[in-house]
Short mmCIF file of C-alpha atoms in Angstrom, two decimals:
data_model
loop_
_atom_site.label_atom_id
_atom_site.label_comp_id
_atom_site.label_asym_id
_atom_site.label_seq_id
_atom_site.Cartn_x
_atom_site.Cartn_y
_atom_site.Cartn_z
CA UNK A 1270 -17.96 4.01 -34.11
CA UNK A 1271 -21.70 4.84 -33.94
CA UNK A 1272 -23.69 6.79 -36.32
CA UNK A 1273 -25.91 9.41 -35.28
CA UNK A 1274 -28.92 10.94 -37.03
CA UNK A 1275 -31.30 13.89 -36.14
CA UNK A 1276 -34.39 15.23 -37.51
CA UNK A 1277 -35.56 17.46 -38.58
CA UNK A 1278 -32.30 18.69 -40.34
CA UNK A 1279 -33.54 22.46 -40.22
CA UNK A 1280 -36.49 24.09 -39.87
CA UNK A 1281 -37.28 27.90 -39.65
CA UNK A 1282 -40.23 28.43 -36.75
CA UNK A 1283 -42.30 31.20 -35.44
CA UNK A 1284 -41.39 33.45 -32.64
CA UNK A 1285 -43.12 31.52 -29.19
CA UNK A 1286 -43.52 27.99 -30.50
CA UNK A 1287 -41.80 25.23 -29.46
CA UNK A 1288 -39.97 22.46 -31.69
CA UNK A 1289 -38.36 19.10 -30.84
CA UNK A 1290 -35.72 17.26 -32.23
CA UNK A 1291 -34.96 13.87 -31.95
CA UNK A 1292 -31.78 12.31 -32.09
CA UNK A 1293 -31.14 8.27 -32.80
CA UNK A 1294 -27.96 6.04 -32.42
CA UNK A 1295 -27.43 3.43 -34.27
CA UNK A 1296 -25.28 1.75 -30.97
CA UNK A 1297 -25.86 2.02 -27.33
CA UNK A 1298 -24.03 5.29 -26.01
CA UNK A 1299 -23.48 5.59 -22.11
CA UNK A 1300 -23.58 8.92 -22.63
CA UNK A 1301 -25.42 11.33 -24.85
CA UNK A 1302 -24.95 15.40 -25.07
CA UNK A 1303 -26.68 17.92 -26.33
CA UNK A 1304 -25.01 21.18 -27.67
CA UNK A 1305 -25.19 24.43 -28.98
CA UNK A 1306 -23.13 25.87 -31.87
CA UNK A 1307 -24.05 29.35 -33.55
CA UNK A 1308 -22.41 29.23 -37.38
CA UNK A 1309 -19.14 29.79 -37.53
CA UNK A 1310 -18.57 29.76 -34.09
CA UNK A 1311 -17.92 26.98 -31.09
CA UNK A 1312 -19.97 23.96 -29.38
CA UNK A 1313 -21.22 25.06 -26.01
CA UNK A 1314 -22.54 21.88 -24.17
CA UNK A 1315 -26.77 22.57 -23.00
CA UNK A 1316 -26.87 19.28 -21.30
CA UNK A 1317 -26.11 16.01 -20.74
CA UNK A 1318 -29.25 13.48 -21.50
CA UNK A 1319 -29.39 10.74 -19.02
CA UNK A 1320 -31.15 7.75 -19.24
CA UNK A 1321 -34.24 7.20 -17.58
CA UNK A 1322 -33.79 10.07 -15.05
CA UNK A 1323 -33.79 14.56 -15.64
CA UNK A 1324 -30.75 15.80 -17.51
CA UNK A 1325 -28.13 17.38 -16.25
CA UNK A 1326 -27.94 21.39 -17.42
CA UNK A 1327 -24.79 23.29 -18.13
CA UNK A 1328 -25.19 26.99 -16.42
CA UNK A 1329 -27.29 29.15 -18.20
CA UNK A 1330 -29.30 26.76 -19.63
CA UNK A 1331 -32.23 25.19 -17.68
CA UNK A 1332 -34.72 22.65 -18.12
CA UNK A 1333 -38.53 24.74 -18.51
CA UNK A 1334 -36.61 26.07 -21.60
CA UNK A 1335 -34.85 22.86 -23.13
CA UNK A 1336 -36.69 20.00 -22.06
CA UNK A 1337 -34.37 17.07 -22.65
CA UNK A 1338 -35.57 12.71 -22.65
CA UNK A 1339 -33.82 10.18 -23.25
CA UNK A 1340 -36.13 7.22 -22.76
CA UNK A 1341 -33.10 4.72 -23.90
CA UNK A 1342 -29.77 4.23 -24.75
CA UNK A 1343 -30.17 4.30 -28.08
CA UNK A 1344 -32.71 7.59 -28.04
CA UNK A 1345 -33.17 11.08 -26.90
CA UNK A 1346 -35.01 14.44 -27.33
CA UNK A 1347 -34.13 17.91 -27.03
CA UNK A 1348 -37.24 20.94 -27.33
CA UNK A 1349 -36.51 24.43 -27.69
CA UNK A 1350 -39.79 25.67 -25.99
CA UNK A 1351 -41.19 29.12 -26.24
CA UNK A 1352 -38.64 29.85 -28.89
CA UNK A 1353 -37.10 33.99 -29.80
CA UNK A 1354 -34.81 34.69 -32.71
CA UNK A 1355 -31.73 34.68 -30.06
CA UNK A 1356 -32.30 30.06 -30.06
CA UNK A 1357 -31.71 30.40 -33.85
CA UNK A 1358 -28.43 28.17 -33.71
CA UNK A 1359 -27.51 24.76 -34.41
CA UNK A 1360 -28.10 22.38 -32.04
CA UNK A 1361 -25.95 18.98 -32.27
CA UNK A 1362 -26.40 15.67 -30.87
CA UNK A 1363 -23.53 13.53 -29.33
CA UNK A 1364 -22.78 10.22 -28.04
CA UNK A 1365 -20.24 8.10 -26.33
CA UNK A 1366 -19.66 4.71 -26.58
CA UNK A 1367 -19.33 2.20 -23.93
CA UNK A 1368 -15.66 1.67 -22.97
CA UNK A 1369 -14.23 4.20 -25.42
CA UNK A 1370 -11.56 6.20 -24.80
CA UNK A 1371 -13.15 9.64 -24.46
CA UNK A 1372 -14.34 10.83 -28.30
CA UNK A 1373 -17.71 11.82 -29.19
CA UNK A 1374 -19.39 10.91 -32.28
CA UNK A 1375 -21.84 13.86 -33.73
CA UNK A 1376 -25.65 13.89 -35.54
CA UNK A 1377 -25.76 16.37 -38.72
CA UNK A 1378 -26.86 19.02 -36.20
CA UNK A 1379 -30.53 20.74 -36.65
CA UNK A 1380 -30.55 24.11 -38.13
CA UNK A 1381 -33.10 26.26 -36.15
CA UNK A 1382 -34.24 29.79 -37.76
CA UNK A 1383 -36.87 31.51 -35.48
CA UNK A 1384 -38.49 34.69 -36.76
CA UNK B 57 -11.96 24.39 -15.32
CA UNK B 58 -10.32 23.99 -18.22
CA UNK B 59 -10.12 26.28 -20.92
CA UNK B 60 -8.82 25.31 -25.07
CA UNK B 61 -7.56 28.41 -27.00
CA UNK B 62 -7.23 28.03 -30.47
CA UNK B 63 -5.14 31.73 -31.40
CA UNK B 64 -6.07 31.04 -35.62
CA UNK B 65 -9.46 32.10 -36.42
CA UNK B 66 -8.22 31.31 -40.12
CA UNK B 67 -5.47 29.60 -41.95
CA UNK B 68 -5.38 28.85 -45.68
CA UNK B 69 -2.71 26.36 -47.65
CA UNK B 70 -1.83 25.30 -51.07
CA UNK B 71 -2.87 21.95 -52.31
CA UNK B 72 -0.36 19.65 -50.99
CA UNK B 73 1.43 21.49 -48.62
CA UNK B 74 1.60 21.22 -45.06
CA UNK B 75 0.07 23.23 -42.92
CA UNK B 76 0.05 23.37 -38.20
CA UNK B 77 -3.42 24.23 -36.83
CA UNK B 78 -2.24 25.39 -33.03
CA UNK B 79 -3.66 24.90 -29.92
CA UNK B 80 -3.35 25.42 -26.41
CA UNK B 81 -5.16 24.41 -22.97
CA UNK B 82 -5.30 25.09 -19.08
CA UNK B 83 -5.92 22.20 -16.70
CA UNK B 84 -4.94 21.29 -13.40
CA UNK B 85 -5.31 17.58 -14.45
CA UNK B 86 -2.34 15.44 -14.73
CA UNK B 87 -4.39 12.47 -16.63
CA UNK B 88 -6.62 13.67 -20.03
CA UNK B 89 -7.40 13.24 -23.62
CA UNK B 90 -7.34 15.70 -26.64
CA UNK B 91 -8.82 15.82 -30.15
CA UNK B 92 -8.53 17.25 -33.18
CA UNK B 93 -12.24 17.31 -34.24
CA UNK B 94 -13.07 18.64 -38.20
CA UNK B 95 -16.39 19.77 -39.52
CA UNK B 96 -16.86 20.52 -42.73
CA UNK B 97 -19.13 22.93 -44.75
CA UNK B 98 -22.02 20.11 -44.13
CA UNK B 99 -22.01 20.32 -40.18
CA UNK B 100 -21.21 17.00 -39.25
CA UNK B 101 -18.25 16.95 -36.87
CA UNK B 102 -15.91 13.92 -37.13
CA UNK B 103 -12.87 12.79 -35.53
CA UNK B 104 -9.54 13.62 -37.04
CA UNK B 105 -7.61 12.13 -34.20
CA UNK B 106 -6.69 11.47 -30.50
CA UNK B 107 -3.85 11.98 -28.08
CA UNK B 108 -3.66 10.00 -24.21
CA UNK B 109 -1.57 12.23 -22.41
CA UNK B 110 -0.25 9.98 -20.50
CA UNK B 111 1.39 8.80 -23.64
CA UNK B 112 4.56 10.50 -24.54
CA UNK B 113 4.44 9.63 -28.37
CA UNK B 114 2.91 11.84 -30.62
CA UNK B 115 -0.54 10.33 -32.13
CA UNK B 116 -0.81 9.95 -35.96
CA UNK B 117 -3.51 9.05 -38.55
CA UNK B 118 -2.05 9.14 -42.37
CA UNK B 119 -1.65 12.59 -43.02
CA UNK B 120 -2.75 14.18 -39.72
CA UNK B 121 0.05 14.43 -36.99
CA UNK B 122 0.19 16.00 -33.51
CA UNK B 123 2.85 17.55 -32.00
CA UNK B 124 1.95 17.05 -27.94
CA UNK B 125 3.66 18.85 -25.91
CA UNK B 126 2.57 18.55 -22.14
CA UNK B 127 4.55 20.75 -20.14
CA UNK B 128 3.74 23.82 -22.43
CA UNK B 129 0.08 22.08 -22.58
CA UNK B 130 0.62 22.85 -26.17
CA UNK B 131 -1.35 20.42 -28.80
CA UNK B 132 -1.06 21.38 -32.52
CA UNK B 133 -2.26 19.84 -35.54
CA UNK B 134 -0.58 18.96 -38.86
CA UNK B 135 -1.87 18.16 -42.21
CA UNK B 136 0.64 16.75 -44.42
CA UNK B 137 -0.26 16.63 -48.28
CA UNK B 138 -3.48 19.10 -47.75
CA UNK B 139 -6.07 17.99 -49.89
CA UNK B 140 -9.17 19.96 -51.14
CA UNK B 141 -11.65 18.08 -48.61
CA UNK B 142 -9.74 19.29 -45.78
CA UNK B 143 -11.18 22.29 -46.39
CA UNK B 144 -13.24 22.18 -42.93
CA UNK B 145 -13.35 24.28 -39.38
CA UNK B 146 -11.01 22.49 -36.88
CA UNK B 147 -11.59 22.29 -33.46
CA UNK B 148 -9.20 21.46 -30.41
CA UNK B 149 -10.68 19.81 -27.17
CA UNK B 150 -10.00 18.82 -24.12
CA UNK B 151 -11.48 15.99 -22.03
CA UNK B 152 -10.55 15.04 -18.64
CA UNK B 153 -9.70 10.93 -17.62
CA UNK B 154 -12.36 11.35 -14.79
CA UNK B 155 -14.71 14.36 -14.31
CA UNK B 156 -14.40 13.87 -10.67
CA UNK B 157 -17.25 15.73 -9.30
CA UNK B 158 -18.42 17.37 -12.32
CA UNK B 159 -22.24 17.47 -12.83
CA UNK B 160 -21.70 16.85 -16.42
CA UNK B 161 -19.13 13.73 -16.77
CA UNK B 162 -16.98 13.55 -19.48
CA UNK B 163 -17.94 16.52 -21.17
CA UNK B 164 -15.32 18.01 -23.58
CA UNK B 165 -14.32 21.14 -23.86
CA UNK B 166 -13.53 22.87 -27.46
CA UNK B 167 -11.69 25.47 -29.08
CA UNK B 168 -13.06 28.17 -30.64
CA UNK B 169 -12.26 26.95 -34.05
CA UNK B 170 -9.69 27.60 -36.85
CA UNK B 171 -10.82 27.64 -40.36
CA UNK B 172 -8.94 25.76 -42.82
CA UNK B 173 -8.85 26.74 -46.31
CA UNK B 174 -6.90 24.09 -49.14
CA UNK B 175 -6.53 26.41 -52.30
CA UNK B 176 -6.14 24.55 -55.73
#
């Protein structure tokens, strides 16, 4: 299994700023996602983080608004630039490991409340 | 593409009883994987448990059982024994054995979630 943690855990922000949140493994993931999950309500997959080279966007999201890293295997980032009260979700790391059958381990998510 | 549908928005049980979380999916793929994934209040999604479909017998883990059933594309949940902490949203997905010439590989796709309820 591999553990997952993300910071900041929430964090309420002002209308046109931008935050970042980082998201650690404790194990090297092949593959690392990033998604989108209003309370209550489903995941919808923003991107997929790949190493060393631009992430790969699911439609209707795109990269001047999400900027996405992932410097390692172990490490990635996810901003929510220029933020409006309609990006106040939760947004959820997830990784893969190596050889695994096809199940993603999850971060805590990051509570984002933009007024 | 595939799509999960998850018909229960909401399902409640008695301590200790048992209780089928249902799911269906679309897919022309003959060769995937599903999961059961829970979340509780506290956000963190785990696993609950994981079906091969090329395997014809059902998966299990202690209390959780699925009932696979490939030709309907039919893949329900069921808690045996509910216990307070299974109190939790559920969600169904869907992940295909090879993304072939997706531009996001190995994504899964999930349900829209069933909330489950354990009353004392």
């Amino acid at each position: 299994s591999a553990v997952i943690s993300q910071k900041p855990s929430r964090d309420i922000c002002q209308r046109g700023t931008s935050l970042t949140i980082q998201c650690q493994v404790d194990s090297q993931v092949t593959m690392m996602f990033w998604y989108r999950q209003q309370p209550g309500q489903s995941l919808t997959l923003i991107a997929t983080a790949n190493q060393g080279s631009e992430a790969t966007y699911e439609s209707g999201f795109v990269i001047d608004k999400f900027p996405i890293s992932r410097p390692n295997l172990t490490f990635s980032t996810l901003t929510v630039s220029n933020m409006s009260p309609e990006d106040s979700s939760i947004y959820l790391c997830s990784g893969r490991l190596a050889g695994n059958t096809g199940e993603l381990f999850f971060g805590e998510g990051s509570r984002l409340t933009v007024l | 593409a595939q799509t999960v549908t998850q018909s229960q928005p909401e399902m409640s049980v008695q301590e200790a009883e048992t209780v089928t979380l249902s799911c269906t999916y679309d897919t022309s793929e003959s060769n995937y994987y599903l999961f059961w994934y829970k979340q509780p209040p506290s956000r963190q999604m785990i696993l609950v448990i994981r079906q091969e479909a090329y395997k014809q017998q059902n998966a299990t883990e202690n209390r959780f059982s699925v009932n696979f059933q490939k030709a309907a594309k039919s893949f329900s949940l069921k808690i045996s024994d509910s216990q307070l902490g299974d109190t939790a949203m559920y969600f169904c997905a869907f992940k295909p054995h090879v993304n072939a010439g997706g531009t996001s590989y190995g994504k899964l796709t999930f349900g829209q979630g069933t909330i489950l309820t354990v009353h004392p």
